[in-house]
mmCIF file of C-alpha atoms in Angstrom:
data_model
loop_
_atom_site.group_PDB
_atom_site.id
_atom_site.type_symbol
_atom_site.label_atom_id
_atom_site.label_comp_id
_atom_site.label_asym_id
_atom_site.label_seq_id
_atom_site.Cartn_x
_atom_site.Cartn_y
_atom_site.Cartn_z
ATOM 1 C CA MET A 150 -10.643 10.349 23.143
ATOM 2 C CA ALA A 151 -6.994 10.462 21.908
ATOM 3 C CA VAL A 152 -7.972 10.503 18.306
ATOM 4 C CA GLU A 153 -10.072 13.591 18.772
ATOM 5 C CA LYS A 154 -6.917 15.448 20.545
ATOM 6 C CA LEU A 155 -4.654 14.361 17.671
ATOM 7 C CA LEU A 156 -6.832 16.126 15.064
ATOM 8 C CA ALA A 157 -8.577 18.503 16.690
ATOM 9 C CA ALA A 158 -5.345 20.535 16.719
ATOM 10 C CA LYS A 159 -5.104 20.818 12.809
ATOM 11 C CA PRO A 160 -8.789 21.158 11.707
ATOM 12 C CA ASP A 161 -7.752 23.477 9.167
ATOM 13 C CA ARG A 162 -7.505 22.927 5.310
ATOM 14 C CA HIS A 163 -3.841 22.141 4.938
ATOM 15 C CA THR A 164 -1.520 20.699 2.212
ATOM 16 C CA ALA A 165 1.214 17.874 2.756
ATOM 17 C CA ILE A 166 4.171 17.683 0.513
ATOM 18 C CA SER A 167 4.432 13.741 -0.515
ATOM 19 C CA SER A 168 7.507 11.811 -1.125
ATOM 20 C CA SER A 169 7.254 12.714 -4.882
ATOM 21 C CA GLY A 170 7.282 16.209 -4.086
ATOM 22 C CA ARG A 171 3.627 16.405 -5.158
ATOM 23 C CA ARG A 172 1.276 18.611 -3.205
ATOM 24 C CA ARG A 173 -1.807 16.701 -2.031
ATOM 25 C CA LEU A 174 -4.518 18.760 -0.680
ATOM 26 C CA LYS A 175 -5.578 17.506 2.451
ATOM 27 C CA LEU A 176 -9.334 18.123 3.645
ATOM 28 C CA PRO A 177 -10.281 19.282 7.184
ATOM 29 C CA LEU A 178 -11.380 16.681 8.916
ATOM 30 C CA GLN A 179 -12.180 15.536 12.788
ATOM 31 C CA ILE A 180 -11.599 11.819 13.488
ATOM 32 C CA ARG A 181 -13.999 10.504 16.360
ATOM 33 C CA ALA A 182 -15.591 7.454 17.602
ATOM 34 C CA ALA A 183 -18.704 6.485 15.929
ATOM 35 C CA GLU A 184 -22.188 7.429 17.235
ATOM 36 C CA ALA A 185 -25.575 5.716 16.507
ATOM 37 C CA VAL A 186 -26.418 8.539 14.348
ATOM 38 C CA ASP A 187 -23.504 7.805 11.953
ATOM 39 C CA LEU A 188 -24.733 4.182 11.175
ATOM 40 C CA VAL A 189 -26.838 5.485 8.146
ATOM 41 C CA ALA A 190 -23.851 6.936 6.618
ATOM 42 C CA VAL A 191 -21.443 4.113 7.187
ATOM 43 C CA ILE A 192 -24.000 1.556 5.943
ATOM 44 C CA ALA A 193 -24.740 3.790 2.864
ATOM 45 C CA LEU A 194 -20.898 4.213 2.079
ATOM 46 C CA ASP A 195 -20.451 0.660 2.370
ATOM 47 C CA GLU A 196 -23.416 -0.013 0.223
ATOM 48 C CA ARG A 197 -21.929 2.227 -2.517
ATOM 49 C CA ILE A 198 -18.510 0.493 -2.428
ATOM 50 C CA THR A 199 -19.471 -3.067 -1.799
ATOM 51 C CA GLY A 200 -22.755 -2.948 -3.663
ATOM 52 C CA VAL A 201 -24.469 -4.667 -0.867
ATOM 53 C CA ASN A 202 -26.633 -3.671 1.974
ATOM 54 C CA LYS A 203 -25.466 -5.174 5.193
ATOM 55 C CA ARG A 204 -27.331 -3.512 7.846
ATOM 56 C CA GLU A 205 -27.800 -6.225 10.182
ATOM 57 C CA TYR A 206 -23.881 -6.903 10.141
ATOM 58 C CA TRP A 207 -23.315 -2.931 10.833
ATOM 59 C CA ASP A 208 -25.684 -2.810 13.292
ATOM 60 C CA GLU A 209 -23.922 -5.452 15.082
ATOM 61 C CA MET A 210 -20.796 -4.255 14.719
ATOM 62 C CA PHE A 211 -22.063 -0.925 16.395
ATOM 63 C CA ALA A 212 -23.242 -2.677 18.732
ATOM 64 C CA ARG A 213 -20.036 -4.578 19.481
ATOM 65 C CA TYR A 214 -17.293 -1.639 18.944
ATOM 66 C CA GLY A 215 -19.445 1.502 18.741
ATOM 67 C CA LYS A 216 -21.809 1.419 21.599
ATOM 68 C CA ILE A 217 -20.212 -0.133 24.540
ATOM 69 C CA ARG A 218 -16.902 0.765 23.378
ATOM 70 C CA PRO A 219 -14.942 -2.256 24.756
ATOM 71 C CA LYS A 220 -11.233 -2.042 26.032
ATOM 72 C CA GLY A 221 -9.398 -2.639 22.708
ATOM 73 C CA GLY A 222 -12.188 -1.836 20.321
ATOM 74 C CA PHE A 223 -12.484 0.893 18.235
ATOM 75 C CA PHE A 224 -14.939 2.084 15.456
ATOM 76 C CA LEU A 225 -13.803 5.632 14.159
ATOM 77 C CA VAL A 226 -15.147 7.980 11.602
ATOM 78 C CA ALA A 227 -13.691 10.762 9.599
ATOM 79 C CA GLU A 228 -16.025 13.950 9.608
ATOM 80 C CA SER A 229 -15.770 16.639 7.208
ATOM 81 C CA GLY A 230 -14.667 19.835 8.841
ATOM 82 C CA ASP A 231 -15.563 21.802 5.623
ATOM 83 C CA ARG A 232 -17.744 24.766 5.656
ATOM 84 C CA LYS A 233 -19.953 23.194 2.759
ATOM 85 C CA SER A 234 -20.522 19.442 3.887
ATOM 86 C CA HIS A 235 -19.725 20.074 7.557
ATOM 87 C CA GLY A 236 -20.566 17.112 9.540
ATOM 88 C CA ARG A 237 -20.709 14.695 6.786
ATOM 89 C CA VAL A 238 -18.915 11.243 7.405
ATOM 90 C CA LEU A 239 -16.355 10.912 4.719
ATOM 91 C CA GLY A 240 -15.035 7.461 5.760
ATOM 92 C CA PHE A 241 -14.769 4.850 8.822
ATOM 93 C CA ILE A 242 -12.324 2.342 10.247
ATOM 94 C CA ILE A 243 -12.861 -0.480 12.661
ATOM 95 C CA GLY A 244 -10.301 -2.482 14.542
ATOM 96 C CA GLU A 245 -9.575 -4.455 17.874
ATOM 97 C CA VAL A 246 -6.534 -5.539 20.010
ATOM 98 C CA ARG A 247 -6.563 -9.644 19.533
ATOM 99 C CA ALA A 248 -4.513 -11.738 21.426
ATOM 100 C CA TRP A 249 -3.164 -15.115 21.195
ATOM 101 C CA GLU A 250 -4.853 -16.302 18.034
ATOM 102 C CA PHE A 251 -2.875 -18.969 16.767
ATOM 103 C CA GLY A 252 -0.117 -17.859 19.159
ATOM 104 C CA SER A 253 0.195 -14.517 18.091
ATOM 105 C CA ALA A 254 0.989 -11.947 20.994
ATOM 106 C CA PRO A 255 -1.702 -9.156 21.372
ATOM 107 C CA CYS A 256 -1.826 -6.734 18.284
ATOM 108 C CA GLY A 257 -4.291 -4.543 16.395
ATOM 109 C CA TRP A 258 -6.132 -6.122 13.880
ATOM 110 C CA VAL A 259 -7.809 -3.662 11.195
ATOM 111 C CA PHE A 260 -10.770 -5.270 9.460
ATOM 112 C CA ALA A 261 -12.956 -2.435 7.961
ATOM 113 C CA LEU A 262 -11.717 0.524 6.000
ATOM 114 C CA SER A 263 -13.985 2.633 3.633
ATOM 115 C CA VAL A 264 -13.481 6.054 2.388
ATOM 116 C CA ALA A 265 -15.706 7.878 0.235
ATOM 117 C CA PRO A 266 -14.394 7.788 -3.345
ATOM 118 C CA GLU A 267 -14.880 11.887 -3.725
ATOM 119 C CA ALA A 268 -12.713 12.134 -0.462
ATOM 120 C CA ARG A 269 -10.068 9.926 -1.673
ATOM 121 C CA LEU A 270 -6.771 10.982 -2.026
ATOM 122 C CA HIS A 271 -7.218 14.037 0.421
ATOM 123 C CA GLY A 272 -5.499 12.012 3.675
ATOM 124 C CA VAL A 273 -9.073 10.434 4.966
ATOM 125 C CA GLY A 274 -7.737 7.336 5.061
ATOM 126 C CA GLU A 275 -4.332 8.085 6.282
ATOM 127 C CA ALA A 276 -5.886 10.310 9.073
ATOM 128 C CA LEU A 277 -8.128 7.326 10.182
ATOM 129 C CA PHE A 278 -5.288 4.665 9.906
ATOM 130 C CA GLU A 279 -3.256 6.750 11.947
ATOM 131 C CA ALA A 280 -5.998 7.566 14.568
ATOM 132 C CA LEU A 281 -6.605 3.717 14.826
ATOM 133 C CA SER A 282 -2.710 3.206 15.208
ATOM 134 C CA ALA A 283 -2.832 5.775 17.973
ATOM 135 C CA GLU A 284 -5.425 4.030 19.753
ATOM 136 C CA PHE A 285 -3.728 0.810 19.205
ATOM 137 C CA LYS A 286 -0.806 2.303 20.844
ATOM 138 C CA ASN A 287 -2.608 3.700 23.741
ATOM 139 C CA ALA A 288 -4.029 0.196 23.976
ATOM 140 C CA GLY A 289 -0.434 -1.068 24.861
ATOM 141 C CA VAL A 290 0.059 -3.007 21.416
ATOM 142 C CA ASN A 291 2.807 -2.337 18.962
ATOM 143 C CA LYS A 292 2.038 -3.922 15.919
ATOM 144 C CA MET A 293 -1.236 -3.733 13.488
ATOM 145 C CA ARG A 294 -2.324 -6.471 11.118
ATOM 146 C CA THR A 295 -4.923 -6.622 8.505
ATOM 147 C CA MET A 296 -6.126 -8.643 5.555
ATOM 148 C CA VAL A 297 -6.848 -7.733 1.894
ATOM 149 C CA ALA A 298 -7.945 -9.507 -1.328
ATOM 150 C CA ARG A 299 -4.746 -10.002 -3.241
ATOM 151 C CA ASP A 300 -6.864 -8.522 -6.357
ATOM 152 C CA ASN A 301 -7.941 -5.489 -4.395
ATOM 153 C CA ARG A 302 -4.915 -3.427 -5.583
ATOM 154 C CA LEU A 303 -6.384 0.098 -4.471
ATOM 155 C CA THR A 304 -6.376 -1.069 -0.639
ATOM 156 C CA LEU A 305 -3.526 -3.131 -0.772
ATOM 157 C CA MET A 306 -1.484 0.254 -2.202
ATOM 158 C CA PHE A 307 -3.071 2.029 0.445
ATOM 159 C CA PHE A 308 -1.821 -0.195 3.207
ATOM 160 C CA ARG A 309 1.457 -0.680 2.000
ATOM 161 C CA GLY A 310 1.973 3.201 1.810
ATOM 162 C CA GLU A 311 1.118 3.406 5.279
ATOM 163 C CA GLY A 312 4.271 1.282 5.823
ATOM 164 C CA MET A 313 2.426 -2.181 6.227
ATOM 165 C CA MET A 314 4.798 -5.494 5.051
ATOM 166 C CA ALA A 315 4.261 -9.081 4.747
ATOM 167 C CA GLY A 316 3.754 -10.255 7.873
ATOM 168 C CA PRO A 317 4.586 -14.176 9.502
ATOM 169 C CA TYR A 318 1.032 -15.635 8.679
ATOM 170 C CA ILE A 319 -0.241 -16.953 5.415
ATOM 171 C CA GLU A 320 -4.031 -16.910 5.007
ATOM 172 C CA LEU A 321 -5.430 -20.520 4.047
ATOM 173 C CA GLU A 322 -8.808 -21.479 3.191
ATOM 174 C CA LYS A 323 -10.369 -24.437 1.597
ATOM 175 C CA ASP A 324 -14.018 -25.579 0.049
ATOM 176 C CA ILE A 325 -15.983 -27.519 2.277
ATOM 177 C CA ASP A 326 -17.210 -30.633 0.397
ATOM 178 C CA MET B 297 12.552 -14.337 -6.708
ATOM 179 C CA LYS B 298 15.386 -12.987 -9.193
ATOM 180 C CA LEU B 299 15.221 -10.005 -11.216
ATOM 181 C CA GLN B 300 16.882 -8.831 -14.490
ATOM 182 C CA ILE B 301 19.732 -6.107 -13.997
ATOM 183 C CA ALA B 302 17.721 -3.646 -16.086
ATOM 184 C CA SER B 303 14.889 -3.880 -13.841
ATOM 185 C CA HIS B 304 16.985 -3.513 -10.964
ATOM 186 C CA LEU B 305 18.618 -0.214 -13.049
ATOM 187 C CA ALA B 306 15.105 0.861 -13.646
ATOM 188 C CA ILE B 307 13.916 1.219 -10.322
ATOM 189 C CA TYR B 308 17.019 2.734 -8.952
ATOM 190 C CA ALA B 309 17.055 5.526 -11.286
ATOM 191 C CA LEU B 310 12.940 5.941 -10.656
ATOM 192 C CA LEU B 311 13.452 6.145 -6.916
ATOM 193 C CA GLU B 312 16.617 8.785 -7.467
ATOM 194 C CA LEU B 313 14.443 11.096 -9.726
ATOM 195 C CA ALA B 314 11.110 10.638 -7.791
ATOM 196 C CA ALA B 315 12.913 11.761 -4.739
ATOM 197 C CA GLN B 316 13.226 15.295 -6.166
ATOM 198 C CA PRO B 317 10.843 15.468 -9.295
ATOM 199 C CA GLU B 318 12.057 18.699 -9.886
ATOM 200 C CA ARG B 319 15.331 18.308 -10.026
ATOM 201 C CA GLN B 320 17.153 16.605 -13.253
ATOM 202 C CA LEU B 321 20.043 13.860 -13.231
ATOM 203 C CA SER B 322 22.032 12.962 -16.010
ATOM 204 C CA VAL B 323 22.633 9.315 -16.961
ATOM 205 C CA ALA B 324 26.291 9.636 -15.533
ATOM 206 C CA GLU B 325 25.156 11.131 -12.195
ATOM 207 C CA ILE B 326 22.839 8.215 -11.602
ATOM 208 C CA GLY B 327 25.250 5.522 -12.679
ATOM 209 C CA GLN B 328 27.780 7.043 -10.330
ATOM 210 C CA LYS B 329 25.827 6.571 -7.289
ATOM 211 C CA TYR B 330 24.736 2.753 -8.209
ATOM 212 C CA ASP B 331 27.961 2.090 -9.626
ATOM 213 C CA ILE B 332 26.282 1.151 -13.219
ATOM 214 C CA SER B 333 27.985 2.025 -16.702
ATOM 215 C CA SER B 334 25.976 4.857 -18.489
ATOM 216 C CA HIS B 335 25.793 2.752 -21.634
ATOM 217 C CA HIS B 336 23.646 0.175 -19.958
ATOM 218 C CA LEU B 337 21.439 2.770 -18.004
ATOM 219 C CA ALA B 338 21.034 4.748 -21.131
ATOM 220 C CA LYS B 339 19.153 2.062 -22.777
ATOM 221 C CA VAL B 340 17.343 1.577 -19.331
ATOM 222 C CA MET B 341 16.272 5.153 -19.617
ATOM 223 C CA ASN B 342 15.091 5.246 -23.279
ATOM 224 C CA VAL B 343 12.535 2.488 -22.202
ATOM 225 C CA LEU B 344 11.299 4.678 -19.179
ATOM 226 C CA GLY B 345 11.187 7.485 -21.246
ATOM 227 C CA ARG B 346 8.842 5.447 -23.870
ATOM 228 C CA ALA B 347 6.756 4.630 -21.027
ATOM 229 C CA LYS B 348 6.282 8.096 -19.736
ATOM 230 C CA MET B 349 7.916 7.481 -16.619
ATOM 231 C CA VAL B 350 10.898 9.867 -16.663
ATOM 232 C CA ARG B 351 11.264 12.830 -19.382
ATOM 233 C CA ALA B 352 14.649 13.575 -21.274
ATOM 234 C CA VAL B 353 15.573 17.288 -20.706
ATOM 235 C CA ARG B 354 17.850 18.607 -23.416
ATOM 236 C CA GLY B 355 20.448 21.413 -23.356
ATOM 237 C CA ALA B 356 23.201 22.257 -21.186
ATOM 238 C CA GLY B 357 22.892 20.808 -17.704
ATOM 239 C CA GLY B 358 20.187 18.338 -18.995
ATOM 240 C CA GLY B 359 19.216 14.952 -18.254
ATOM 241 C CA TYR B 360 16.297 13.367 -16.996
ATOM 242 C CA GLN B 361 13.290 14.194 -14.596
ATOM 243 C CA PHE B 362 10.568 12.253 -13.305
ATOM 244 C CA ALA B 363 7.707 12.434 -15.181
ATOM 245 C CA GLY B 364 5.087 10.070 -13.835
ATOM 246 C CA ASN B 365 2.848 9.732 -10.944
ATOM 247 C CA ALA B 366 4.617 8.206 -7.851
ATOM 248 C CA ARG B 367 1.310 7.460 -6.173
ATOM 249 C CA ARG B 368 0.585 5.148 -8.878
ATOM 250 C CA ILE B 369 3.519 3.722 -10.717
ATOM 251 C CA THR B 370 4.329 0.362 -9.183
ATOM 252 C CA LEU B 371 7.123 -2.061 -8.898
ATOM 253 C CA LEU B 372 5.130 -4.647 -11.241
ATOM 254 C CA GLU B 373 4.582 -1.924 -13.981
ATOM 255 C CA VAL B 374 8.286 -1.301 -13.925
ATOM 256 C CA ILE B 375 9.509 -4.590 -13.900
ATOM 257 C CA GLN B 376 7.102 -5.544 -16.865
ATOM 258 C CA LEU B 377 8.802 -3.102 -18.814
ATOM 259 C CA PHE B 378 11.874 -4.970 -19.090
ATOM 260 C CA GLU B 379 11.014 -8.881 -18.484
ATOM 261 C CA ASP B 380 7.752 -11.129 -18.545
ATOM 262 C CA LEU B 381 7.433 -12.312 -15.035
ATOM 263 C CA GLY B 382 5.112 -15.144 -16.616
ATOM 264 C CA ASP B 383 2.540 -17.287 -15.127
ATOM 265 C CA VAL B 384 2.756 -21.063 -15.164
ATOM 266 C CA ARG B 385 -0.790 -21.785 -15.688
ATOM 267 C CA SER B 386 -0.647 -19.532 -19.232
ATOM 268 C CA GLU B 387 2.343 -21.372 -20.170
ATOM 269 C CA PRO B 388 1.762 -24.236 -22.608
ATOM 270 C CA GLY B 389 2.272 -27.538 -20.714
ATOM 271 C CA GLY B 390 3.818 -30.779 -21.919
ATOM 272 C CA SER B 391 2.029 -33.923 -21.479
ATOM 273 C CA ARG B 392 3.354 -34.374 -17.879
ATOM 274 C CA ASP B 393 1.711 -31.085 -16.950
ATOM 275 C CA SER B 394 -1.557 -32.819 -17.688
ATOM 276 C CA THR B 395 -1.604 -35.400 -15.337
ATOM 277 C CA ALA B 396 -3.134 -34.936 -11.924
ATOM 278 C CA GLU B 397 0.169 -34.579 -10.507
ATOM 279 C CA GLY B 398 1.494 -32.009 -13.162
ATOM 280 C CA ARG B 399 -2.204 -29.818 -12.459
ATOM 281 C CA ALA B 400 -1.459 -30.093 -9.025
ATOM 282 C CA LEU B 401 1.933 -28.964 -9.169
ATOM 283 C CA ARG B 402 0.738 -25.847 -11.485
ATOM 284 C CA GLN B 403 -1.757 -24.836 -8.826
ATOM 285 C CA ILE B 404 0.864 -24.519 -6.513
ATOM 286 C CA LEU B 405 3.449 -22.566 -8.617
ATOM 287 C CA GLY B 406 0.413 -20.463 -9.685
ATOM 288 C CA GLU B 407 -0.525 -19.586 -6.150
ATOM 289 C CA ILE B 408 3.079 -18.112 -5.729
ATOM 290 C CA ASP B 409 2.650 -16.405 -9.067
ATOM 291 C CA ASP B 410 -0.203 -14.565 -7.917
ATOM 292 C CA ILE B 411 1.538 -13.490 -4.501
ATOM 293 C CA THR B 412 4.434 -12.141 -6.374
ATOM 294 C CA ARG B 413 2.227 -10.080 -8.809
ATOM 295 C CA ALA B 414 -0.217 -8.664 -5.898
ATOM 296 C CA THR B 415 3.177 -8.047 -3.992
ATOM 297 C CA LEU B 416 4.566 -5.929 -6.756
ATOM 298 C CA GLY B 417 1.337 -4.239 -7.829
ATOM 299 C CA SER B 418 1.004 -3.006 -4.341
ATOM 300 C CA ILE B 419 4.318 -1.197 -3.837
ATOM 301 C CA THR B 420 4.356 2.257 -5.329
ATOM 302 C CA ILE B 421 7.401 4.535 -6.274
ATOM 303 C CA VAL B 422 5.820 6.827 -3.050
ATOM 304 C CA THR B 423 5.959 3.694 -1.046
ATOM 305 C CA MET B 424 9.276 2.764 -2.190
ATOM 306 C CA LEU B 425 10.597 6.386 -1.008
ATOM 307 C CA LYS B 426 9.276 5.826 2.351
ATOM 308 C CA LEU B 427 10.814 2.469 2.574
ATOM 309 C CA VAL B 428 14.021 3.993 1.554
ATOM 310 C CA ASP B 429 13.649 6.588 4.294
ATOM 311 C CA ARG B 430 12.992 4.064 7.016
ATOM 312 C CA LYS B 431 16.460 2.047 6.101
ATOM 313 C CA ARG B 432 18.369 5.126 5.691
ATOM 314 C CA ALA B 433 16.945 5.886 9.372
ATOM 315 C CA LYS B 434 18.347 2.533 10.689
ATOM 316 C CA GLY B 435 21.632 3.093 9.361
ATOM 317 C CA PRO B 436 23.916 1.086 6.830
ATOM 318 C CA ALA B 437 23.128 -2.835 6.513
ATOM 319 C CA ARG B 438 25.565 -5.114 7.184
ATOM 320 C CA LEU B 439 26.442 -7.180 4.091
ATOM 321 C CA GLN B 440 26.649 -10.608 3.901
ATOM 322 C CA PRO B 441 30.025 -11.629 2.402
ATOM 323 C CA SER B 442 28.672 -14.952 1.133
ATOM 324 C CA ARG B 443 26.392 -13.609 -1.328
ATOM 325 C CA SER B 444 27.727 -12.548 -4.938
ATOM 326 C CA VAL B 445 25.665 -10.187 -7.219
ATOM 327 C CA ASP B 446 25.302 -11.556 -10.624
ATOM 328 C CA ALA B 447 25.847 -9.224 -13.280
ATOM 329 C CA GLU B 448 23.057 -11.026 -15.475
ATOM 330 C CA SER B 449 20.206 -11.919 -12.766
ATOM 331 C CA VAL B 450 20.443 -9.628 -9.831
#
């Protein structure tokens, strides 16, 4: 897979100099397609973050994006390459190419992203995002979209930091009487 | 949306300092780049200093240094040091605002306030610096000659 090539080339711990000049320690990582054995860790991580166990949902997500690996669908995990926690799932991201919804030309939708709290600010989310972005590019799309709750400041800051801007669509909803 | 000029100056100064946090710049040096009076900028820097976003460096070659966390300081936090963005729903309404029409209008204006806050609250100084780099890479913008700059409210 393209993502494995992308990150396997630099598995060592390294530092990156941010725009602010601060050095951020990046964890040694491998980004790869999710496998069935990762599901337990994915479900546990999601439950830690959201407080809800959604086993059936994640089984379905894996069946749809992990197992058959459809063209344009990607379920990636970030696995620790650190000696102490080698192989531990530190985060995951899911996305797929969608076309012509509401007239939109094919684009990559990011609809799940989670990073273990203790692994945050070490480049895990960024590596997952970049890997998914590379997959979308290989799939022939040049735009990514996502949707974030207005009050989810941390996630909004993350996506903004990755260069995402307001898009041409406005999300609307209504209570069904 | 329009911001007070002090908010603009504060954002420019923070971007200038955070781009090279080990460097110190005088008010005159920052002011020169953005064509701002040192007097006006000095007042803004005092406010940023009290908020611990910048640090004054005394002595020869003194000036200001960035002192905050550029990954956490957002545009919203900077702007709120200088102005109240307000929220139409928290303002006391007159009798016409309590009508169904008034409440419907307040709901729509409240949506706009929420989006404004969410947007400004999600853009950190680091994100702005990345955006600046991308703009710089694309080359200079063509200014629209019909737009004029209002000194009180840019």
